[in-house]
PDB file of C-alpha atoms in Angstrom:
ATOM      1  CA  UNK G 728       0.000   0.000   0.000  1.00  0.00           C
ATOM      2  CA  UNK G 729       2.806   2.404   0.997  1.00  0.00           C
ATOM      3  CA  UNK G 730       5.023   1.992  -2.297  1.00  0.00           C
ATOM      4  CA  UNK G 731       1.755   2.882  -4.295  1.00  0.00           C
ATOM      5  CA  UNK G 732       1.282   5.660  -2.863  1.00  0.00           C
ATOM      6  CA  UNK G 733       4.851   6.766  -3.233  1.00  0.00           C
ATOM      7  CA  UNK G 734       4.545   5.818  -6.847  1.00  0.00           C
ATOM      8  CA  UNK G 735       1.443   8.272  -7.572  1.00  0.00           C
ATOM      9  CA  UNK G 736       2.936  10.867  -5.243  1.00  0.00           C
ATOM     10  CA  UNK G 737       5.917  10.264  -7.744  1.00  0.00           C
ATOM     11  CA  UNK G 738       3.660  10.851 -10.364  1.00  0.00           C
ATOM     12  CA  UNK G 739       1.647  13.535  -9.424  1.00  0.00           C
ATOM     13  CA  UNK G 740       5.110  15.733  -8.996  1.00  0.00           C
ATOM     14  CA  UNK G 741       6.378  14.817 -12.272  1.00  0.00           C
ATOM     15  CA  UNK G 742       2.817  15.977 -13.531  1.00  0.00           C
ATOM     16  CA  UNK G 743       3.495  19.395 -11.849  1.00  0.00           C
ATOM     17  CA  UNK G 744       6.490  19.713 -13.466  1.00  0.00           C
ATOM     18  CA  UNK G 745       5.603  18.934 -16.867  1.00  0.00           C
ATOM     19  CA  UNK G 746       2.765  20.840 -16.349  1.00  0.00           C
ATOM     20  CA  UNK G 747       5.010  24.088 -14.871  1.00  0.00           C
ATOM     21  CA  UNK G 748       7.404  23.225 -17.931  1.00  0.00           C
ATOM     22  CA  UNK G 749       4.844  23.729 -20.745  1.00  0.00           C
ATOM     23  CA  UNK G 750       3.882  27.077 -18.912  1.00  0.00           C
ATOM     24  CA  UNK G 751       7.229  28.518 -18.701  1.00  0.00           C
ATOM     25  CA  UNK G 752       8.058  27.201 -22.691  1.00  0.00           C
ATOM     26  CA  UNK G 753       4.979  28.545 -23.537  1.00  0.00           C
ATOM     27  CA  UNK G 754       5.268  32.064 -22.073  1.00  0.00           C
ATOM     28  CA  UNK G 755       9.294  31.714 -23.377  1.00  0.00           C
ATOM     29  CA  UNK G 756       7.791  31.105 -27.049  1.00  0.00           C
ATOM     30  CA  UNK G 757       5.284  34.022 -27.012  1.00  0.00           C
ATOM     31  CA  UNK G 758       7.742  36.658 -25.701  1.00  0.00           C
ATOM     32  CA  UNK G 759      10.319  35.177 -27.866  1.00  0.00           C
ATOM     33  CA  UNK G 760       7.787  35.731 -31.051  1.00  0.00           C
ATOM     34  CA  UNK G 761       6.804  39.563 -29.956  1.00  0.00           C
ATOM     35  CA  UNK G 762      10.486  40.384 -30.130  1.00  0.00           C
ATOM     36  CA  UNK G 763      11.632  38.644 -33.264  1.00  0.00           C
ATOM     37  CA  UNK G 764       8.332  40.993 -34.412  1.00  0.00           C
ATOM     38  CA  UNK G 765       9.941  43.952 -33.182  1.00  0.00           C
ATOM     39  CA  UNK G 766      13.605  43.724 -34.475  1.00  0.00           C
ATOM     40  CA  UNK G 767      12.266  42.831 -38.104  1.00  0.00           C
ATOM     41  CA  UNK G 768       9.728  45.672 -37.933  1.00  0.00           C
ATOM     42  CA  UNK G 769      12.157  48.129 -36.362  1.00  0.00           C
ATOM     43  CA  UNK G 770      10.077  50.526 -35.251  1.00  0.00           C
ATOM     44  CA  UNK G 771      11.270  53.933 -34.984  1.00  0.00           C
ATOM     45  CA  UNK G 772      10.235  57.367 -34.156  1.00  0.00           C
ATOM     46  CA  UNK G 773       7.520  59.709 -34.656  1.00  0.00           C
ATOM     47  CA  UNK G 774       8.701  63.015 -36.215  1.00  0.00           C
ATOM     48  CA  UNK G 775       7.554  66.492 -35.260  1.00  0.00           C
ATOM     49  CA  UNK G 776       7.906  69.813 -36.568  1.00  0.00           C
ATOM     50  CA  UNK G 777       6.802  73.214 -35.583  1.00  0.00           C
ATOM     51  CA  UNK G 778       5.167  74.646 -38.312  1.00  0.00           C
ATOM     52  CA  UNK G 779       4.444  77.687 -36.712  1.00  0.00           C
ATOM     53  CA  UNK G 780       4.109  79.837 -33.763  1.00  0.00           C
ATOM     54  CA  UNK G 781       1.268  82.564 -33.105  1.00  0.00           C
ATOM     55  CA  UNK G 782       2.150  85.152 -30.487  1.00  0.00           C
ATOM     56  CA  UNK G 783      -0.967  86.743 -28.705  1.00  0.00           C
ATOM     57  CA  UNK G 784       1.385  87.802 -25.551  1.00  0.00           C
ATOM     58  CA  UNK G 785       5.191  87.676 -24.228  1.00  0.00           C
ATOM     59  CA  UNK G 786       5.677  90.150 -21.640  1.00  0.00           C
ATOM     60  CA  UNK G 787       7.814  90.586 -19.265  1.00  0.00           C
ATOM     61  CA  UNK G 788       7.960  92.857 -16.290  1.00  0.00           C
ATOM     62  CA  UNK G 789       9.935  93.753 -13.675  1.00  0.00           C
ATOM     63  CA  UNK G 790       8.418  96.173 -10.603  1.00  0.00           C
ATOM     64  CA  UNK G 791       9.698  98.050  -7.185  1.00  0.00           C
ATOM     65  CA  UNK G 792       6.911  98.966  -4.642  1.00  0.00           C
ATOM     66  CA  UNK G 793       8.576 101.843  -2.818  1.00  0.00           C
ATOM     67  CA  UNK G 794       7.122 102.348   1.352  1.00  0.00           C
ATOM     68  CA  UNK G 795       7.987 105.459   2.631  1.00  0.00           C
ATOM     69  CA  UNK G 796       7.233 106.469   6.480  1.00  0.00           C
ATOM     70  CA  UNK G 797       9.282 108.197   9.600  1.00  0.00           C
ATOM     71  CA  UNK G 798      11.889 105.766   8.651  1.00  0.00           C
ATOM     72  CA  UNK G 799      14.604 106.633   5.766  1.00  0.00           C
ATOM     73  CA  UNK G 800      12.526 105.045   2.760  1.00  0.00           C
ATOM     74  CA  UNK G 801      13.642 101.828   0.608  1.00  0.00           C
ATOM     75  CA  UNK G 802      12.656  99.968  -2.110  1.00  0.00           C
ATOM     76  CA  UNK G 803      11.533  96.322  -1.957  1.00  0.00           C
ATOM     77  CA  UNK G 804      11.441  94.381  -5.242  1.00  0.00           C
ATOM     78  CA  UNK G 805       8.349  92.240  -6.594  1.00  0.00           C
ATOM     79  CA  UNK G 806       9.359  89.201  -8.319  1.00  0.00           C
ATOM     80  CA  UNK G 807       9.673  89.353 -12.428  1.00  0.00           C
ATOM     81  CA  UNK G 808       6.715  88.141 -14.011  1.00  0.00           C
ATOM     82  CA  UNK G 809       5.907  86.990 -17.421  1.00  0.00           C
ATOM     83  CA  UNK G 810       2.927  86.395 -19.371  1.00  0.00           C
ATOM     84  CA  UNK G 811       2.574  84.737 -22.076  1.00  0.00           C
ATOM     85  CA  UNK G 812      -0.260  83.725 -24.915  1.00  0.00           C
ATOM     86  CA  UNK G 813       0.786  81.500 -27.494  1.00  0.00           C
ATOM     87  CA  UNK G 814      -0.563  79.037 -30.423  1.00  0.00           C
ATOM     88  CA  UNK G 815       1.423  76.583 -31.976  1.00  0.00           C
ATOM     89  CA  UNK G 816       1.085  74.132 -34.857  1.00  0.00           C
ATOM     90  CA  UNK G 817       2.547  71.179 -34.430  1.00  0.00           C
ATOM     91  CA  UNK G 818       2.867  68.464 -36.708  1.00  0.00           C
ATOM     92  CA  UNK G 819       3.487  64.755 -36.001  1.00  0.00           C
ATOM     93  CA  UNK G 820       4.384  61.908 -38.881  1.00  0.00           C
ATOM     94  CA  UNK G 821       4.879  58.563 -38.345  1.00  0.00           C
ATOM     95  CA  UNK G 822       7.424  56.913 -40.443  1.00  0.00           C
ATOM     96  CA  UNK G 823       6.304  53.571 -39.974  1.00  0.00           C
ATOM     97  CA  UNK G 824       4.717  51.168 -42.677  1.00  0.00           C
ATOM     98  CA  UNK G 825       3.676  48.431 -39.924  1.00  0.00           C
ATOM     99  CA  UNK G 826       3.150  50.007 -36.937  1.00  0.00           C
ATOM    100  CA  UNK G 827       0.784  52.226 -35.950  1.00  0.00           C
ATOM    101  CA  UNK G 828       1.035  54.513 -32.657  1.00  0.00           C
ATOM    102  CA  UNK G 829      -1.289  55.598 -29.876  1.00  0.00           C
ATOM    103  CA  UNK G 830      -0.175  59.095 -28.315  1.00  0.00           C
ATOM    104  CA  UNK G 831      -1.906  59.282 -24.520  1.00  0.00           C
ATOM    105  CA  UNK G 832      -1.322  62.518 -22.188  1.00  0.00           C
ATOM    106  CA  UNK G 833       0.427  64.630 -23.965  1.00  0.00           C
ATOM    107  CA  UNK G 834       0.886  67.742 -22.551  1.00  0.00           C
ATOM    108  CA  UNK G 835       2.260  70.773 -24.251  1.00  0.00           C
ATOM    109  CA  UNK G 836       3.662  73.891 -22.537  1.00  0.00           C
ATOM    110  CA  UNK G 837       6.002  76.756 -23.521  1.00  0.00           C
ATOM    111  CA  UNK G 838       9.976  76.800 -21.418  1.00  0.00           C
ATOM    112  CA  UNK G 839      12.611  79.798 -21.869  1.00  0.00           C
ATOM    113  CA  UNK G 840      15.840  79.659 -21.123  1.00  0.00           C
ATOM    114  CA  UNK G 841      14.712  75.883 -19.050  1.00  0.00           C
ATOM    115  CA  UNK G 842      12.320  77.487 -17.261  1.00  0.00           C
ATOM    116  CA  UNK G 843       8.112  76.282 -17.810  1.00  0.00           C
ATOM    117  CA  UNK G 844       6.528  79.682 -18.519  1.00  0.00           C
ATOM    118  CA  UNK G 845       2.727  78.531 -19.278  1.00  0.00           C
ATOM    119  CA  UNK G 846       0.893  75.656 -18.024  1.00  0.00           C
ATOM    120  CA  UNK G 847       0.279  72.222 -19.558  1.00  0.00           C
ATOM    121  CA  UNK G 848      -2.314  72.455 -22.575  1.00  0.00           C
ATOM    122  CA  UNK G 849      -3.580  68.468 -22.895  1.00  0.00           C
ATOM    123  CA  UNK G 850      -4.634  67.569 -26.606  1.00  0.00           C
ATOM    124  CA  UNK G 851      -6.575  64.600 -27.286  1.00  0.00           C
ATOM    125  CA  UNK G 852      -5.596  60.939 -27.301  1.00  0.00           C
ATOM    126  CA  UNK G 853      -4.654  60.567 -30.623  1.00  0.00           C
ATOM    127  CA  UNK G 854      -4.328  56.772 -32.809  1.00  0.00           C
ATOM    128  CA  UNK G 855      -1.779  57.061 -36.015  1.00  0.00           C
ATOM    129  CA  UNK G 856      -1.635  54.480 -38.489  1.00  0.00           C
ATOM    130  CA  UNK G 857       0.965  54.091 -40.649  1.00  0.00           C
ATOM    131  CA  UNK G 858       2.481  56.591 -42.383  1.00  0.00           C
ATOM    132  CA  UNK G 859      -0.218  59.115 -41.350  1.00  0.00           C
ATOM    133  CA  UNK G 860       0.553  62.653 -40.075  1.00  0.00           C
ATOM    134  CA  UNK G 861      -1.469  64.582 -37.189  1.00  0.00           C
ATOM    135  CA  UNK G 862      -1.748  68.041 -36.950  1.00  0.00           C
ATOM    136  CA  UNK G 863      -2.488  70.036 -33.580  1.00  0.00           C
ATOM    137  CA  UNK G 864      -2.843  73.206 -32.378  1.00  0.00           C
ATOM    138  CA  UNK G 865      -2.778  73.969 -28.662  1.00  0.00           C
ATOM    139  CA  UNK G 866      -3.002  77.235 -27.179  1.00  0.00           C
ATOM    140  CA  UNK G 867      -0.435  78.022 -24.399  1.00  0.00           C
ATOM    141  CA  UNK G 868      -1.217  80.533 -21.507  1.00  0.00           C
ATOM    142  CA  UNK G 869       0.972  81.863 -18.768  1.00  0.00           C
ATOM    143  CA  UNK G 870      -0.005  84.608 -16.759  1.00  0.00           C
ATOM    144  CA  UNK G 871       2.360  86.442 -14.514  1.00  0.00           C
ATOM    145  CA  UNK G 872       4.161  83.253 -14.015  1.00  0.00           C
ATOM    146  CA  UNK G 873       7.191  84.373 -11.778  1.00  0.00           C
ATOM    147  CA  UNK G 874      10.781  83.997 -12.696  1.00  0.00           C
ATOM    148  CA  UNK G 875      14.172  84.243 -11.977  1.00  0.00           C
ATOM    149  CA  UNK G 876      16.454  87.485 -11.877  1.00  0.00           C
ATOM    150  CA  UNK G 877      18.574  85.150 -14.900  1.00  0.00           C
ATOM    151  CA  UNK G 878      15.375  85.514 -17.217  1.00  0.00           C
ATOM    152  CA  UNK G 879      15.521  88.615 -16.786  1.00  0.00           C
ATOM    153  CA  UNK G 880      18.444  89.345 -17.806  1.00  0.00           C
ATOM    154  CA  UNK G 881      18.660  87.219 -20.664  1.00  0.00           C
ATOM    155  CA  UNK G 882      15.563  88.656 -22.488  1.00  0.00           C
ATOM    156  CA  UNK G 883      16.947  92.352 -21.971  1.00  0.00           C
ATOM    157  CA  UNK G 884      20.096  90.650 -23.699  1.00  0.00           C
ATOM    158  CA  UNK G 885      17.873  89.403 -26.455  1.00  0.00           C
ATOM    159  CA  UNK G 886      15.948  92.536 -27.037  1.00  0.00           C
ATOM    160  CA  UNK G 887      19.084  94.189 -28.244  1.00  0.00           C
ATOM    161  CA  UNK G 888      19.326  91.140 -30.390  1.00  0.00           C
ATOM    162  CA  UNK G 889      16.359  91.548 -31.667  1.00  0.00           C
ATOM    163  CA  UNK G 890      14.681  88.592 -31.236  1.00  0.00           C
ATOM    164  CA  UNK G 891      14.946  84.963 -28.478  1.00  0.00           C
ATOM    165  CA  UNK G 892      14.121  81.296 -28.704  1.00  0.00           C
ATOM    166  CA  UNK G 893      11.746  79.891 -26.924  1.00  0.00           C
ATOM    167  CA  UNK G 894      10.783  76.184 -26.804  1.00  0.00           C
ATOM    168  CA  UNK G 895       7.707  74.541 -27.151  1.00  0.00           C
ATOM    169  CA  UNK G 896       7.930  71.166 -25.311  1.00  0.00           C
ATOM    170  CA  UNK G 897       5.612  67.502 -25.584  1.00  0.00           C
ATOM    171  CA  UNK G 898       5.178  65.347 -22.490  1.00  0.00           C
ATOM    172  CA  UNK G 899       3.079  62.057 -22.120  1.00  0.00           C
ATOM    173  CA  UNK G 900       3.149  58.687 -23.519  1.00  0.00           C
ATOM    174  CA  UNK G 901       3.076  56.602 -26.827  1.00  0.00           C
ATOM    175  CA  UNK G 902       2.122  53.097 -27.127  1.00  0.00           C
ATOM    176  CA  UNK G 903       3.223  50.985 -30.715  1.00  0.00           C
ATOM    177  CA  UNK G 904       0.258  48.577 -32.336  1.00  0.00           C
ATOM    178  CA  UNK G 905       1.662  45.761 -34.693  1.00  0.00           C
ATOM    179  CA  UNK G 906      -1.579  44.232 -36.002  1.00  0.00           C
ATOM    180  CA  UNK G 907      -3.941  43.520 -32.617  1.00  0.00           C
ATOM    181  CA  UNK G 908      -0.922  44.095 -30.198  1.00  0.00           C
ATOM    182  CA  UNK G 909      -0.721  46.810 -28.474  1.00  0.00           C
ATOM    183  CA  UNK G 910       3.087  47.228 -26.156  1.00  0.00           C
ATOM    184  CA  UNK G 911       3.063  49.031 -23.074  1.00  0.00           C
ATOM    185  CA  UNK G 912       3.379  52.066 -22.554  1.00  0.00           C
ATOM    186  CA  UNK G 913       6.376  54.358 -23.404  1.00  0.00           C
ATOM    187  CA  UNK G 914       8.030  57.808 -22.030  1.00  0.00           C
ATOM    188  CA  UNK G 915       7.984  60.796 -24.801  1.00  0.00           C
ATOM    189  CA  UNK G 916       9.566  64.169 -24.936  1.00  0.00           C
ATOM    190  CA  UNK G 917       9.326  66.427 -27.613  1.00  0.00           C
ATOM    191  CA  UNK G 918      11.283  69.917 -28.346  1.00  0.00           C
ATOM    192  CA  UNK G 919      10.620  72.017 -30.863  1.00  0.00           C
ATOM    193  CA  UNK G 920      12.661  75.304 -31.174  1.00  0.00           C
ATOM    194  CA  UNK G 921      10.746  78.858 -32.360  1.00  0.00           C
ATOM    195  CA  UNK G 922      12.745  82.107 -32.694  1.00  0.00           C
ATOM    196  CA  UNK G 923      10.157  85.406 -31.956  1.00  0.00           C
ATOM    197  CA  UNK G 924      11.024  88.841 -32.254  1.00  0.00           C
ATOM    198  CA  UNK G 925      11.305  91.718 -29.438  1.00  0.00           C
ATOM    199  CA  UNK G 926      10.578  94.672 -28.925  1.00  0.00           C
ATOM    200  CA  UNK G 927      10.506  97.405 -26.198  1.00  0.00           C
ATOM    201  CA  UNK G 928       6.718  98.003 -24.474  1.00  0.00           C
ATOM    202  CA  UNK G 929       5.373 100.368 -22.011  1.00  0.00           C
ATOM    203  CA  UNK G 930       7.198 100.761 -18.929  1.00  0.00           C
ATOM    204  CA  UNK G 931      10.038  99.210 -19.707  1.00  0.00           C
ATOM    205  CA  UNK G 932       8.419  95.823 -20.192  1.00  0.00           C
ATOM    206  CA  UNK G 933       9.905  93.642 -22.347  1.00  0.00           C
ATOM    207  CA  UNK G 934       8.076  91.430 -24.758  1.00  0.00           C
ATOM    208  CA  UNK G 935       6.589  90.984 -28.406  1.00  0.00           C
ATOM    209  CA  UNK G 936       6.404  93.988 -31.011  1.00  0.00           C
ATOM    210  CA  UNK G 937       3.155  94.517 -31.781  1.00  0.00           C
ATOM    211  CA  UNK G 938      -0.271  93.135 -30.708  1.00  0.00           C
ATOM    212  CA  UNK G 939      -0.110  89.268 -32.563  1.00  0.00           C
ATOM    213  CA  UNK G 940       2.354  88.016 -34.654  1.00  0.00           C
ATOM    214  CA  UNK G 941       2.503  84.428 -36.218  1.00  0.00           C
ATOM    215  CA  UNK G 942       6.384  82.754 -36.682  1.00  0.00           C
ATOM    216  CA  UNK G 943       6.924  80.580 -39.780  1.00  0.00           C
ATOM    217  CA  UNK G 944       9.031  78.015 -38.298  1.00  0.00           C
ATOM    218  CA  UNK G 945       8.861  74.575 -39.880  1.00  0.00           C
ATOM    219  CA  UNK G 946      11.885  73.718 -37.325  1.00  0.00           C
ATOM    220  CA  UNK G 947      12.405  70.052 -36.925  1.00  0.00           C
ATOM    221  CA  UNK G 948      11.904  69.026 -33.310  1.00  0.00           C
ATOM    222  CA  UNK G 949      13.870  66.800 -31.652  1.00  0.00           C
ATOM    223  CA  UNK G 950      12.230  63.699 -30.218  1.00  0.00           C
ATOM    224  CA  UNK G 951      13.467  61.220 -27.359  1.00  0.00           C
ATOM    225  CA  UNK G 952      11.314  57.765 -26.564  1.00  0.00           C
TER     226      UNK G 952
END
């Protein structure tokens, strides 16, 4: 009685492991298949460009609020503030011819000199097949966002010059789709250059010339997944 039961104990743990063997191959196989996919399909980037770049407002300003009593009087300074209104046209291709890519929470925001001067503008989760090109065009806002005595600074040095560079930037996440698979998700940043023009305001602000002006850029953007 006791060796058969030994012998289907034996049996029952070499079923276990044939059974925990087939799993393992199996899951080895699949995994094995999704990347021979992906190194003959070799995916590669999305491309953007900045086609152009619509200035409603860049202005910056720098106050002192002067108190004055029985004490000798002295000046305290208010922090430099810019604000900004901007529309950009961005365009995305993908290059493609077998994969088609999902673009999820993407944000878009303005940066000079490394510093975020609007807030995030979210545009819509977007699906491109292959080969296809999207087109967006979010509107950027910043008002009196604070910043640093160095921004300062470097737009007075760019008014002289004429004009700056600021940077319209992409946040969020893409995913690739190969027929009905879909991979997880993946990190994006986007950066796409646009020179603008200066010019003296009121007060010795500093910002755009006149009222609106709209940038022909087309500048490639440089993309990082």
């Amino acid at each position: 009685m006791s060796k058969d039961c030994g012998h289907h104990d034996e049996e029952r743990r070499q079923l276990h492991r044939r059974i925990v063997t087939g799993i393992i191959t199996f899951i080895i196989l699949i995994l094995l298949i999704i990347f021979l996919i992906w190194i003959i399909l070799k995916p590669s980037k999305p491309h953007f460009i900045i086609q152009d770049l619509t200035v409603y407002n860049f202005n910056l300003s720098s106050t002192t609020t002067t108190a004055t009593n029985t004490e000798p009087s002295f000046s305290s300074p208010t922090p430099n503030t810019l604000s900004t209104t901007m529309q950009a046209t961005i365009s995305s291709f993908n290059p493609n011819a077998r994969i088609g890519i999902y673009y999820q929470k993407l944000g878009v925001y303005a940066s000079y000199r490394g510093q975020q001067i609007s807030s995030y503008t979210m545009v819509p989760v977007t699906y491109q097949g292959h080969r296809e090109a999207t087109v967006w065009s979010p509107f950027l806002y910043g008002t009196a966002v604070p910043v640093s005595p160095y921004v300062l600074s470097s737009l007075q040095e760019d008014e002289d010059a004429g004009g700056t560079l600021v940077n319209v930037k992409i946040n969020g996440r893409v995913k690739w789709k190969v027929g009905t698979w879909v991979s997880g998700r993946y990190h994006i940043d986007v950066n796409c250059p646009a020179y603008i023009t200066l010019g003296g305001g009121r007060n010795n602000a500093i910002g755009v010339a006149t009222a609106v002006m709209k940038f022909q850029t087309d500048q490639t953007c440089t993309v990082d997944v």
